Coordinates of C-alpha atoms (C1' of nucleotides) in Angstrom, one line a residue:
Chain A
M1 CA 24.0 -33.2 6.6
E2 CA 20.2 -31.7 5.4
K3 CA 20.0 -31.7 1.9
R4 CA 20.0 -28.3 -0.1
V5 CA 16.1 -27.4 -0.6
R6 CA 15.2 -27.7 -4.4
V7 CA 11.8 -27.9 -5.3
R8 CA 10.3 -28.2 -8.6
F9 CA 6.9 -27.0 -10.4
A10 CA 6.3 -29.6 -13.1
P11 CA 3.2 -28.8 -14.8
S12 CA 2.3 -30.6 -18.4
P13 CA 1.6 -28.1 -21.3
T14 CA -2.0 -29.6 -22.0
G15 CA -3.6 -26.2 -21.5
G16 CA -3.5 -22.6 -19.7
L17 CA -2.1 -22.8 -16.0
H18 CA -4.9 -22.5 -13.5
M19 CA -5.0 -20.8 -10.1
G20 CA -4.7 -24.3 -8.4
G21 CA -1.5 -24.7 -10.6
V22 CA -0.4 -21.4 -9.6
R23 CA -1.1 -21.8 -6.2
T24 CA 1.3 -25.4 -6.1
A25 CA 3.9 -23.4 -7.7
L26 CA 3.5 -20.6 -5.2
F27 CA 3.9 -22.7 -2.2
N28 CA 7.3 -24.5 -3.9
Y29 CA 8.5 -20.9 -4.4
L30 CA 7.8 -20.0 -0.9
F31 CA 9.6 -22.9 0.6
A32 CA 12.4 -22.6 -1.5
K33 CA 12.9 -18.8 -0.5
R34 CA 12.1 -19.6 3.0
H35 CA 15.2 -22.0 3.2
G36 CA 17.3 -20.3 0.8
G37 CA 17.1 -23.2 -1.7
D38 CA 16.3 -23.4 -5.5
F39 CA 12.7 -23.2 -7.1
I40 CA 13.0 -24.9 -10.7
L41 CA 10.5 -25.0 -13.5
R42 CA 9.8 -28.4 -15.4
I43 CA 8.0 -29.1 -18.0
E44 CA 6.5 -32.4 -18.2
D45 CA 5.3 -33.2 -22.0
T46 CA 5.4 -36.7 -22.2
D47 CA 2.1 -37.2 -23.4
Q48 CA 2.4 -35.7 -27.3
T49 CA -1.2 -36.4 -27.9
R50 CA -2.3 -33.9 -25.4
F51 CA 0.1 -31.0 -26.2
V52 CA -1.4 -27.8 -26.6
E53 CA 0.0 -25.1 -28.7
G54 CA 1.0 -22.0 -26.5
A55 CA 0.5 -23.8 -23.1
E56 CA 4.2 -23.6 -22.0
E57 CA 4.6 -20.2 -23.1
Y58 CA 1.5 -19.3 -21.1
I59 CA 3.1 -21.1 -17.6
V60 CA 6.1 -19.2 -18.3
N61 CA 4.5 -15.6 -18.6
A62 CA 1.8 -16.5 -15.9
L63 CA 4.6 -17.1 -13.2
K64 CA 6.4 -14.1 -14.5
W65 CA 2.7 -12.4 -14.0
C66 CA 2.6 -13.5 -10.4
G67 CA 6.1 -12.7 -9.5
I68 CA 7.2 -16.2 -8.7
S69 CA 10.0 -16.9 -11.1
P70 CA 11.7 -19.9 -10.9
N71 CA 15.7 -19.7 -11.0
E72 CA 16.2 -22.7 -13.0
G73 CA 14.2 -24.0 -15.7
V74 CA 12.5 -23.8 -19.1
G75 CA 11.8 -19.9 -19.9
F76 CA 14.0 -18.6 -17.1
G77 CA 17.4 -19.7 -18.1
D78 CA 19.0 -22.9 -18.1
G79 CA 20.8 -24.2 -15.3
P80 CA 23.1 -27.2 -14.3
H81 CA 20.5 -29.8 -14.9
K82 CA 19.4 -28.7 -18.3
P83 CA 17.5 -29.6 -20.5
Y84 CA 14.3 -29.1 -18.4
R85 CA 11.5 -30.3 -20.8
Q86 CA 11.1 -34.0 -20.5
S87 CA 10.7 -34.4 -24.2
E88 CA 14.2 -33.2 -24.7
R89 CA 15.4 -35.4 -22.1
K90 CA 13.9 -38.4 -23.2
E91 CA 16.6 -37.8 -26.3
L92 CA 19.0 -38.3 -23.9
G93 CA 17.9 -41.7 -23.2
I94 CA 17.9 -41.1 -19.5
Y95 CA 14.2 -42.7 -18.9
K96 CA 15.0 -45.7 -20.6
K97 CA 18.3 -46.4 -18.8
Y98 CA 16.3 -46.2 -15.6
A99 CA 13.6 -48.5 -16.9
D100 CA 15.9 -50.9 -18.2
K101 CA 17.6 -50.8 -14.9
L102 CA 14.3 -52.1 -13.3
I103 CA 14.0 -54.8 -15.8
A104 CA 17.2 -56.1 -15.0
S105 CA 16.6 -56.0 -11.3
G106 CA 13.3 -58.1 -12.2
H107 CA 11.2 -55.3 -10.9
A108 CA 9.6 -54.1 -14.3
Y109 CA 8.6 -56.3 -17.3
Y110 CA 7.6 -56.0 -21.2
A111 CA 4.0 -56.1 -21.9
F112 CA 3.0 -56.5 -25.4
D113 CA -0.8 -56.3 -25.1
S114 CA -2.6 -54.2 -27.6
N115 CA -5.4 -51.5 -26.9
E116 CA -7.7 -54.1 -28.1
E117 CA -6.6 -56.8 -25.6
L118 CA -6.3 -54.4 -22.8
E119 CA -9.9 -53.1 -23.6
E120 CA -10.9 -57.2 -23.7
M121 CA -9.5 -57.9 -20.5
R122 CA -11.5 -54.8 -19.0
K123 CA -14.8 -56.0 -20.5
R124 CA -13.8 -59.7 -19.0
M125 CA -13.2 -58.2 -15.4
E126 CA -16.4 -56.1 -15.7
A127 CA -18.5 -59.0 -16.3
A128 CA -17.1 -61.0 -13.6
K129 CA -18.1 -57.7 -11.6
V130 CA -14.9 -56.1 -11.2
V131 CA -15.7 -52.2 -10.9
A132 CA -12.2 -50.8 -11.4
P133 CA -10.4 -53.5 -13.5
Q134 CA -6.5 -53.2 -13.1
Y135 CA -3.2 -54.5 -14.7
N136 CA -2.0 -55.8 -11.6
N137 CA -0.5 -58.9 -9.9
V138 CA -3.6 -61.0 -10.5
T139 CA -4.7 -60.0 -14.3
R140 CA -0.9 -59.9 -15.7
Q141 CA -1.0 -63.7 -15.5
N142 CA -3.4 -63.9 -18.3
M143 CA -1.8 -61.1 -20.2
R144 CA 1.2 -61.3 -23.0
N145 CA 4.1 -60.2 -21.2
S146 CA 7.4 -60.9 -20.3
L147 CA 6.3 -62.9 -17.2
T148 CA 3.8 -65.1 -18.9
L149 CA 5.6 -65.9 -22.4
P150 CA 8.6 -68.1 -23.2
E151 CA 11.8 -66.1 -23.0
D152 CA 12.7 -67.1 -26.6
E153 CA 9.3 -65.6 -27.7
V154 CA 9.7 -62.3 -25.7
K155 CA 13.3 -62.1 -27.3
R156 CA 12.0 -62.8 -30.5
L157 CA 9.1 -60.0 -30.1
L158 CA 11.6 -57.3 -28.9
D159 CA 14.0 -58.2 -31.8
A160 CA 11.0 -57.9 -34.1
N161 CA 10.4 -54.5 -32.7
T162 CA 7.1 -55.2 -31.3
P163 CA 5.2 -52.5 -29.8
H164 CA 5.5 -53.0 -26.0
V165 CA 5.5 -50.8 -22.9
I166 CA 7.5 -51.6 -19.6
R167 CA 5.3 -51.9 -16.4
L168 CA 6.2 -51.9 -12.9
K169 CA 6.0 -55.4 -11.5
V170 CA 4.2 -54.2 -8.1
P171 CA 4.4 -56.9 -5.3
R172 CA 1.6 -58.9 -4.1
N173 CA 0.3 -57.9 -0.5
E174 CA 2.7 -55.7 0.9
E175 CA 2.4 -52.6 3.1
I176 CA 4.0 -49.6 1.5
R177 CA 4.3 -46.6 3.9
F178 CA 5.4 -43.4 3.7
E179 CA 5.8 -40.2 5.7
D180 CA 3.7 -36.9 3.7
I181 CA 4.9 -33.9 5.3
I182 CA 1.3 -32.7 5.6
R183 CA -0.6 -35.5 6.2
G184 CA 1.7 -37.9 8.3
W185 CA 2.0 -41.5 8.0
V186 CA -0.1 -43.3 4.8
I187 CA -0.2 -46.7 4.6
V188 CA -1.4 -48.7 1.6
N189 CA -1.5 -52.0 0.6
S190 CA 0.3 -52.8 -2.5
N191 CA -2.6 -55.2 -3.9
Q192 CA -4.3 -51.7 -4.6
I193 CA -1.9 -50.6 -6.8
D194 CA -1.7 -51.9 -10.4
D195 CA 1.2 -52.3 -12.6
K196 CA 1.9 -48.8 -14.0
V197 CA 3.2 -48.3 -17.1
L198 CA 6.7 -46.9 -16.8
L199 CA 7.5 -46.7 -20.6
K200 CA 5.1 -46.1 -23.2
S201 CA 5.2 -48.1 -26.5
D202 CA 6.2 -44.6 -28.4
G203 CA 9.2 -44.5 -26.1
M204 CA 8.1 -41.9 -24.1
P205 CA 8.0 -42.1 -20.0
T206 CA 4.9 -42.1 -18.3
Y207 CA 4.9 -39.2 -15.5
H208 CA 5.4 -42.0 -13.0
L209 CA 8.8 -42.8 -13.9
A210 CA 9.8 -39.6 -15.6
H211 CA 9.2 -37.3 -12.3
I212 CA 11.2 -39.8 -10.3
V213 CA 14.0 -39.9 -12.6
D214 CA 14.2 -36.1 -12.9
D215 CA 13.6 -35.6 -9.4
I216 CA 16.7 -37.7 -8.7
E217 CA 18.9 -36.4 -11.1
M218 CA 17.9 -32.6 -10.5
Q219 CA 18.6 -33.8 -6.5
I220 CA 15.1 -32.6 -5.7
S221 CA 14.8 -32.3 -2.1
H222 CA 11.0 -31.9 -1.7
A223 CA 8.2 -32.8 -4.1
V224 CA 5.2 -30.6 -3.2
R225 CA 2.5 -31.4 -5.5
G226 CA -1.2 -31.3 -5.3
E227 CA -3.5 -33.9 -3.6
E228 CA -4.7 -35.7 -6.8
W229 CA -1.3 -37.6 -6.9
L230 CA -1.4 -39.0 -3.4
P231 CA -3.0 -42.3 -4.4
S232 CA -0.1 -43.1 -6.8
A233 CA 2.4 -41.9 -4.3
P234 CA 3.1 -45.4 -2.9
A235 CA 3.8 -46.7 -6.4
H236 CA 6.6 -44.0 -6.7
V237 CA 7.9 -45.1 -3.5
L238 CA 8.0 -48.9 -4.8
I239 CA 10.1 -47.4 -8.0
Y240 CA 12.3 -45.6 -5.8
R241 CA 12.9 -48.8 -3.5
Y242 CA 13.6 -50.9 -6.7
L243 CA 15.8 -48.2 -8.1
G244 CA 17.9 -48.6 -4.9
L245 CA 17.4 -44.9 -4.4
E246 CA 14.9 -44.7 -1.6
A247 CA 17.3 -43.0 0.9
E248 CA 17.4 -39.9 -2.1
M249 CA 14.0 -40.0 -2.5
P250 CA 12.7 -36.4 -2.0
K251 CA 10.0 -35.6 1.1
L252 CA 6.5 -35.6 -0.1
A253 CA 4.0 -32.8 0.2
H254 CA 0.3 -33.4 -1.0
L255 CA -1.2 -30.0 -1.0
P256 CA -5.1 -29.8 -0.3
L257 CA -7.1 -28.8 -3.4
I258 CA -8.5 -25.4 -4.4
L259 CA -12.6 -26.0 -4.5
N260 CA -15.1 -24.8 -6.2
P261 CA -17.2 -22.0 -4.3
D262 CA -20.6 -23.4 -4.8
G263 CA -21.4 -27.1 -4.9
N264 CA -18.4 -29.1 -4.4
G265 CA -15.2 -30.3 -6.7
K266 CA -11.9 -28.9 -8.2
I267 CA -12.6 -25.9 -9.9
S268 CA -13.8 -25.9 -13.4
K269 CA -12.8 -23.4 -16.0
R270 CA -16.3 -23.8 -17.6
E271 CA -18.6 -23.4 -14.9
A272 CA -16.7 -20.8 -12.6
R273 CA -18.4 -17.2 -12.5
F274 CA -14.8 -15.8 -11.6
P275 CA -11.4 -16.0 -13.5
V276 CA -9.6 -19.4 -12.9
F277 CA -6.6 -18.3 -15.0
P278 CA -4.2 -15.7 -13.8
L279 CA -3.9 -14.2 -17.8
S280 CA -6.4 -14.9 -20.1
W281 CA -6.0 -17.8 -21.8
K282 CA -7.1 -18.6 -25.5
D283 CA -7.0 -22.4 -26.2
P284 CA -6.5 -23.0 -29.4
R285 CA -9.4 -25.6 -29.6
E286 CA -12.1 -23.3 -28.2
A287 CA -13.8 -20.2 -29.8
E288 CA -13.6 -18.0 -26.6
P289 CA -10.7 -17.0 -24.5
F290 CA -11.1 -17.5 -20.8
I291 CA -10.7 -14.2 -19.4
G292 CA -7.8 -13.9 -16.4
Y293 CA -7.3 -12.1 -13.2
K294 CA -5.0 -9.7 -15.0
E295 CA -7.6 -8.5 -17.3
S296 CA -10.2 -8.4 -14.6
G297 CA -8.1 -6.0 -13.0
Y298 CA -6.3 -7.7 -10.1
Y299 CA -3.1 -6.6 -8.7
P300 CA -0.6 -9.9 -9.0
E301 CA 0.2 -9.1 -5.7
A302 CA -3.4 -9.4 -4.4
F303 CA -3.8 -12.4 -6.7
V304 CA -1.0 -14.1 -5.1
N305 CA -2.1 -13.0 -1.6
I306 CA -5.4 -14.7 -2.1
L307 CA -3.8 -17.8 -3.2
A308 CA -1.4 -18.1 -0.1
L309 CA -4.3 -18.0 2.2
L310 CA -6.0 -20.9 0.6
G311 CA -4.6 -23.5 2.3
W312 CA -2.0 -22.0 4.5
N313 CA -2.0 -19.2 7.0
P314 CA 1.0 -17.8 9.2
G315 CA -0.5 -18.6 12.3
D316 CA -1.6 -14.7 13.6
N317 CA -4.5 -12.5 12.3
K318 CA -2.4 -11.2 9.1
E319 CA -3.6 -11.4 6.0
I320 CA -2.4 -8.8 3.5
M321 CA 1.6 -9.9 2.9
S322 CA 3.8 -9.3 0.1
L323 CA 5.7 -12.2 -1.5
T324 CA 8.3 -11.5 0.7
E325 CA 6.8 -11.6 3.8
M326 CA 5.2 -14.7 3.2
A327 CA 8.5 -16.4 2.1
S328 CA 10.0 -15.5 5.3
L329 CA 7.1 -17.2 7.1
F330 CA 6.4 -19.9 5.2
D331 CA 6.3 -23.7 6.5
F332 CA 4.3 -26.8 5.8
D333 CA 3.3 -27.4 9.0
R334 CA 1.1 -24.4 8.8
V335 CA -0.6 -26.1 5.5
N336 CA -3.8 -27.1 6.1
K337 CA -4.8 -30.8 5.1
A338 CA -8.4 -30.0 4.1
G339 CA -9.6 -28.6 0.7
A340 CA -10.4 -24.8 0.5
K341 CA -13.5 -23.4 -1.2
F342 CA -12.5 -20.3 -3.3
D343 CA -14.5 -17.3 -2.1
P344 CA -14.6 -14.7 -5.0
D345 CA -16.3 -11.8 -2.7
K346 CA -13.0 -12.3 -0.4
A347 CA -10.6 -12.4 -3.5
K348 CA -12.1 -8.9 -4.6
W349 CA -11.5 -7.4 -1.1
F350 CA -7.9 -8.6 -1.2
N351 CA -7.4 -6.6 -4.7
Q352 CA -9.3 -3.4 -2.8
Q353 CA -6.5 -3.6 0.0
Y354 CA -3.7 -3.7 -2.7
L355 CA -5.9 -0.8 -4.4
R356 CA -5.6 1.5 -1.3
M357 CA -1.8 0.6 -1.0
Q358 CA -1.1 2.4 -4.5
S359 CA 0.0 6.2 -4.6
D360 CA -2.6 8.1 -5.8
E361 CA -0.2 8.9 -8.7
S362 CA -0.2 5.3 -9.9
L363 CA -3.8 5.2 -9.4
A364 CA -4.1 8.0 -11.8
S365 CA -1.7 6.8 -14.6
E366 CA -3.6 3.3 -14.2
F367 CA -7.2 5.1 -14.7
K368 CA -5.6 7.5 -17.4
L369 CA -5.5 4.2 -19.7
V370 CA -9.4 3.6 -18.9
L371 CA -10.1 6.8 -19.9
E372 CA -7.8 6.9 -23.0
S373 CA -9.4 3.6 -24.2
K374 CA -13.1 5.7 -24.1
G375 CA -11.6 8.3 -25.7
I376 CA -11.3 10.9 -23.0
K377 CA -8.7 13.0 -22.4
R378 CA -7.9 15.2 -19.4
D379 CA -4.8 16.7 -18.0
N380 CA -3.2 14.5 -15.3
E381 CA -3.4 16.8 -12.6
F382 CA -7.5 16.7 -13.1
I383 CA -7.2 12.5 -13.3
L384 CA -5.3 12.7 -10.0
Q385 CA -7.7 14.8 -7.9
F386 CA -10.5 12.5 -9.3
C387 CA -8.9 9.2 -8.1
K388 CA -8.1 11.1 -5.1
L389 CA -11.9 11.8 -4.4
V390 CA -13.3 8.3 -5.5
K391 CA -10.6 6.0 -4.4
E392 CA -11.9 4.5 -1.7
K393 CA -15.1 3.6 -3.0
V394 CA -13.5 1.2 -5.6
Q395 CA -11.9 -2.2 -5.5
F396 CA -10.8 -2.4 -9.2
T397 CA -9.3 0.6 -11.1
K398 CA -11.7 0.0 -14.0
E399 CA -14.5 0.8 -11.5
F400 CA -13.2 4.5 -11.1
W401 CA -15.1 4.8 -14.2
N402 CA -18.8 3.9 -13.2
E403 CA -18.2 5.5 -9.6
G404 CA -17.7 8.7 -11.4
V405 CA -18.8 9.0 -15.1
Y406 CA -20.5 12.2 -14.4
V407 CA -17.1 13.7 -13.6
F408 CA -16.5 13.6 -17.4
E409 CA -20.0 13.4 -19.1
A410 CA -22.7 15.4 -18.1
P411 CA -25.5 13.4 -16.5
V412 CA -28.6 12.7 -18.9
S413 CA -30.9 11.4 -16.2
F414 CA -31.5 12.0 -12.7
D415 CA -31.9 10.1 -9.7
E416 CA -35.5 9.2 -9.6
K417 CA -36.3 8.5 -6.1
V418 CA -34.6 11.9 -5.2
M419 CA -36.7 13.6 -7.9
T420 CA -40.0 12.6 -7.2
K421 CA -39.6 13.3 -3.4
K422 CA -37.4 16.5 -3.4
W423 CA -37.9 18.3 -6.9
N424 CA -40.6 20.9 -6.4
P425 CA -41.6 24.8 -7.2
T426 CA -40.2 25.7 -4.1
N427 CA -36.6 23.9 -4.8
K428 CA -36.7 25.5 -8.4
E429 CA -37.2 28.8 -7.0
L430 CA -34.3 28.1 -4.4
F431 CA -31.9 26.2 -7.0
T432 CA -32.6 29.2 -9.2
K433 CA -30.8 31.7 -6.7
V434 CA -28.0 29.0 -5.4
Y435 CA -27.3 29.1 -9.5
Q436 CA -27.0 33.1 -9.6
R437 CA -24.7 33.0 -6.4
F438 CA -22.5 30.5 -8.0
K439 CA -22.4 32.5 -11.3
N440 CA -21.1 35.4 -9.0
L441 CA -18.8 33.4 -7.5
D442 CA -14.8 34.6 -8.5
I443 CA -12.7 32.0 -6.8
W444 CA -14.1 28.3 -7.2
T445 CA -12.5 26.0 -4.5
A446 CA -14.1 23.5 -2.0
V447 CA -13.6 25.7 0.8
V448 CA -14.9 28.9 -0.8
L449 CA -18.1 26.6 -2.1
H450 CA -18.4 25.4 1.4
D451 CA -18.3 29.1 3.1
D452 CA -20.7 30.2 0.6
F453 CA -23.1 27.6 0.9
T454 CA -23.2 28.2 4.5
V455 CA -24.0 32.0 3.9
A456 CA -26.4 31.1 1.5
Q457 CA -28.3 29.1 4.1
T458 CA -28.5 31.9 6.3
E459 CA -30.4 33.9 3.9
L460 CA -32.1 31.3 1.6
G461 CA -32.9 28.9 4.5
K462 CA -31.9 24.9 4.2
I463 CA -30.5 24.0 0.9
D464 CA -30.9 20.5 0.2
M465 CA -27.3 18.7 -0.3
Q466 CA -28.3 15.7 -2.1
M467 CA -30.8 17.8 -4.5
L468 CA -28.0 20.1 -5.6
R469 CA -25.8 16.7 -6.0
V470 CA -28.4 15.2 -8.3
I471 CA -28.6 18.1 -10.7
I472 CA -24.8 18.4 -10.8
S473 CA -24.3 14.4 -11.0
G474 CA -27.5 12.5 -11.8
V475 CA -26.8 10.1 -8.8
A476 CA -27.9 10.6 -5.4
G477 CA -24.6 9.5 -3.6
G478 CA -21.0 10.4 -4.3
P479 CA -17.6 11.9 -3.0
Q480 CA -17.8 15.1 -0.8
L481 CA -20.1 17.7 -2.7
F482 CA -17.7 20.6 -2.7
D483 CA -14.6 18.9 -3.6
L484 CA -16.8 17.2 -6.4
L485 CA -17.9 20.6 -7.5
A486 CA -14.5 22.0 -7.3
L487 CA -13.2 19.4 -9.6
I488 CA -15.8 19.8 -12.0
G489 CA -15.1 23.5 -12.2
K490 CA -17.1 26.6 -12.0
E491 CA -17.8 26.6 -16.0
E492 CA -19.3 23.1 -16.1
T493 CA -21.2 23.5 -12.9
I494 CA -23.3 26.4 -14.0
K495 CA -23.6 25.1 -17.4
R496 CA -25.3 21.9 -15.9
M497 CA -27.4 23.9 -13.2
D498 CA -28.7 26.1 -16.3
H499 CA -29.5 23.4 -18.5
F500 CA -31.3 21.5 -15.4
L501 CA -33.3 24.3 -14.4
Q502 CA -34.1 24.8 -18.0
T503 CA -35.6 21.5 -18.7
H504 CA -37.1 20.7 -15.3
Chain B
rG1 C1' -18.2 -50.1 -6.0
rG2 C1' -12.8 -50.4 -4.0
rC3 C1' -8.7 -47.4 -1.9
rC4 C1' -6.9 -42.9 -0.2
rC5 C1' -7.4 -38.0 1.8
rG6 C1' -10.6 -35.0 4.5
rU7 C1' -14.5 -32.6 8.4
rU8 C1' -14.5 -25.3 13.5
rC9 C1' -19.6 -19.6 11.6
rG10 C1' -22.5 -19.7 4.7
rU11 C1' -16.6 -19.0 3.2
rC12 C1' -11.1 -18.7 4.4
rU13 C1' -9.2 -20.0 9.0
rA14 C1' -6.8 -19.5 14.6
rG15 C1' -7.2 -22.7 18.8
rG16 C1' -6.3 -27.6 21.0
rG17 C1' -7.9 -31.7 27.1
rG18 C1' -10.6 -27.1 31.3
rU19 C1' -11.3 -20.8 26.2
rC20 C1' -16.8 -16.2 27.1
rA21 C1' -14.1 -21.2 20.8
rG22 C1' -10.5 -15.9 18.2
rG23 C1' -9.7 -13.2 13.5
rA24 C1' -10.9 -12.2 8.3
rC25 C1' -14.8 -11.9 3.9
rA26 C1' -19.9 -11.6 3.5
rC27 C1' -24.4 -10.1 6.3
rG28 C1' -27.7 -7.1 10.2
rU29 C1' -27.8 -2.7 13.5
rC30 C1' -25.5 1.7 15.5
rC31 C1' -22.0 6.2 15.0
rC32 C1' -18.9 9.5 11.6
rU33 C1' -20.1 12.1 7.1
rU34 C1' -26.2 17.3 4.9
rU35 C1' -25.2 11.7 0.8
rC36 C1' -22.5 7.0 -0.8
rA37 C1' -18.3 4.7 0.3
rC38 C1' -14.0 4.5 4.1
rG39 C1' -13.4 4.2 9.2
rG40 C1' -15.3 2.8 14.0
rA41 C1' -18.6 0.0 17.1
rU42 C1' -21.8 -4.0 17.8
rG43 C1' -24.7 -8.1 16.3
rA44 C1' -26.2 -12.7 14.2
rA45 C1' -23.3 -17.0 12.8
rA46 C1' -19.4 -22.9 13.8
rC47 C1' -16.5 -27.7 16.7
rA48 C1' -21.0 -33.3 11.6
rC49 C1' -23.1 -37.5 14.4
rG50 C1' -22.5 -42.1 18.0
rG51 C1' -19.4 -44.6 21.2
rG52 C1' -15.2 -44.9 24.1
rU53 C1' -10.3 -42.8 27.0
rU54 C1' -10.7 -39.3 30.9
rC55 C1' -12.2 -35.9 37.0
rG56 C1' -13.1 -33.2 32.5
rA57 C1' -13.4 -33.6 25.4
rU58 C1' -14.1 -29.4 20.1
rU59 C1' -9.1 -31.1 20.8
rC60 C1' -6.8 -38.1 21.7
rC61 C1' -8.7 -43.3 19.9
rC62 C1' -12.7 -46.2 16.9
rG63 C1' -16.8 -46.2 14.2
rU64 C1' -20.7 -43.7 11.2
rA65 C1' -22.4 -39.7 8.0
rC66 C1' -20.7 -36.3 4.4
rG67 C1' -17.5 -34.3 1.3
rG68 C1' -13.0 -34.5 -2.1
rG69 C1' -9.3 -37.4 -4.7
rC70 C1' -7.9 -41.5 -7.5
rU71 C1' -9.2 -45.8 -10.1
rA72 C1' -5.4 -44.9 -18.6
rC73 C1' 0.2 -46.6 -22.7
rC74 C1' -3.4 -38.3 -18.8
rA75 C1' -0.6 -35.5 -15.8

RNA sequence: GGCCCGUUCGUCUAGGGGUCAGGACACGUCCCUUUCACGGAUGAAACACGGGUUCGAUUCCCGUACGGGCUACCA
């Protein structure tokens, strides 16, 4: 019988969760939903030196904003496998138990080497022209561990609480193979793998041990993570094997990385000219916060949609999809192997698509907030009409402002090109007459204005619409002119014309 | 350096032994609109290279090149 699908997102709280991490969480979530399984959030805080204040809370908030909430785990209500924080699980002694089991079966050993001794070994190896020195089946023979030290000496050191780690005893020249769901068979010779530390001298497990123990204990069916874990996967297979748990080992899926748009490599928060965090992230060690997608004006649905299509596609040409839709379509056989460069332009386009799907009312209430932040108060109907007029010109709500400042504030400058080309005494005379006609209009709607304008042209000759637009708005382009005039209102329109004619 | 993973338009990608190699973003042109945008139409734009296998390879295999990842008592 197939195992129930249980997947986990297991970040370490060493900083803000960036978009790559969110994408990993997203694929886990989609896979779980697709198969009616569970999605778990586990916090891998086994490195106390890298702990960052606020990071865990950030991870939880970011997932919530994205709408990809786990149904079990830290910040989302405990489940049957609590606790979900590895530092707390360590207190339960579960990692030690598994490490001891490996010691007992001879697949792990104690190592007493100090940092200095490790450093010396590396230097020696480098002197011998070894580029990447490893603690492995060859070098361990010259180090201080339970494989080289006499038994009673080991016992004495242990009894004296000498600082030590537990290392995995990786066999010599063995072929290790495993099948990755995305990449197929991967084969590595064990000589390439170092004797990984399983339990650190502070008693904490390393990632290698901890995630395996937890995946087993939490009955995880699929371990879905970034490609950066691929090189250590063979070591993980060995650990499962030596624990006698190879049959229960989760299936592995290594996701392609999200790459920088220009140049190459993983996205870096420092160089990027686009947000890399879902929400603004203020690192306690940094002076300036990193602005997030949320604060940049992205809809969470758009953000998540963009991320999903970085490395996955539904097989047809569909691009705009809700989380539910994606979840019904998702599978690993449609996940790419190659890394994907992030395209900030396309991200904006995605947001534009979602903006258009919003109702005018909801856009208006969003934009009302922007106006209020600028100290401008208008009634809801006015804002609604304004939004209707300019919505198809913007990709973000905040752009409503730039797109139509002149609706709220009379222009102080006038498009130079249009002015030099079109403003002349003849036009001044003409627009003075237009001004008079406008003044005498009793009803001020787009339709009436349009009709009156048609009549006016038969009497006065051709009237340049763009010139009128510049007089009213200062800029050369914008929404339908009569709609615009109707929105601005008679009083304000003639006031602006009057002022313009006086000063030009 | 070693090991692992990868390589279709500039970017995200579809496809997969015989296709005019399809779509999307961005870009160009035209239409619509007395403007801008939206929309519509259209254009330019790709199978990294070299060997096999095959009647036929972009597709399968092997090399090469290039890119990425890993190479900690970090995850």
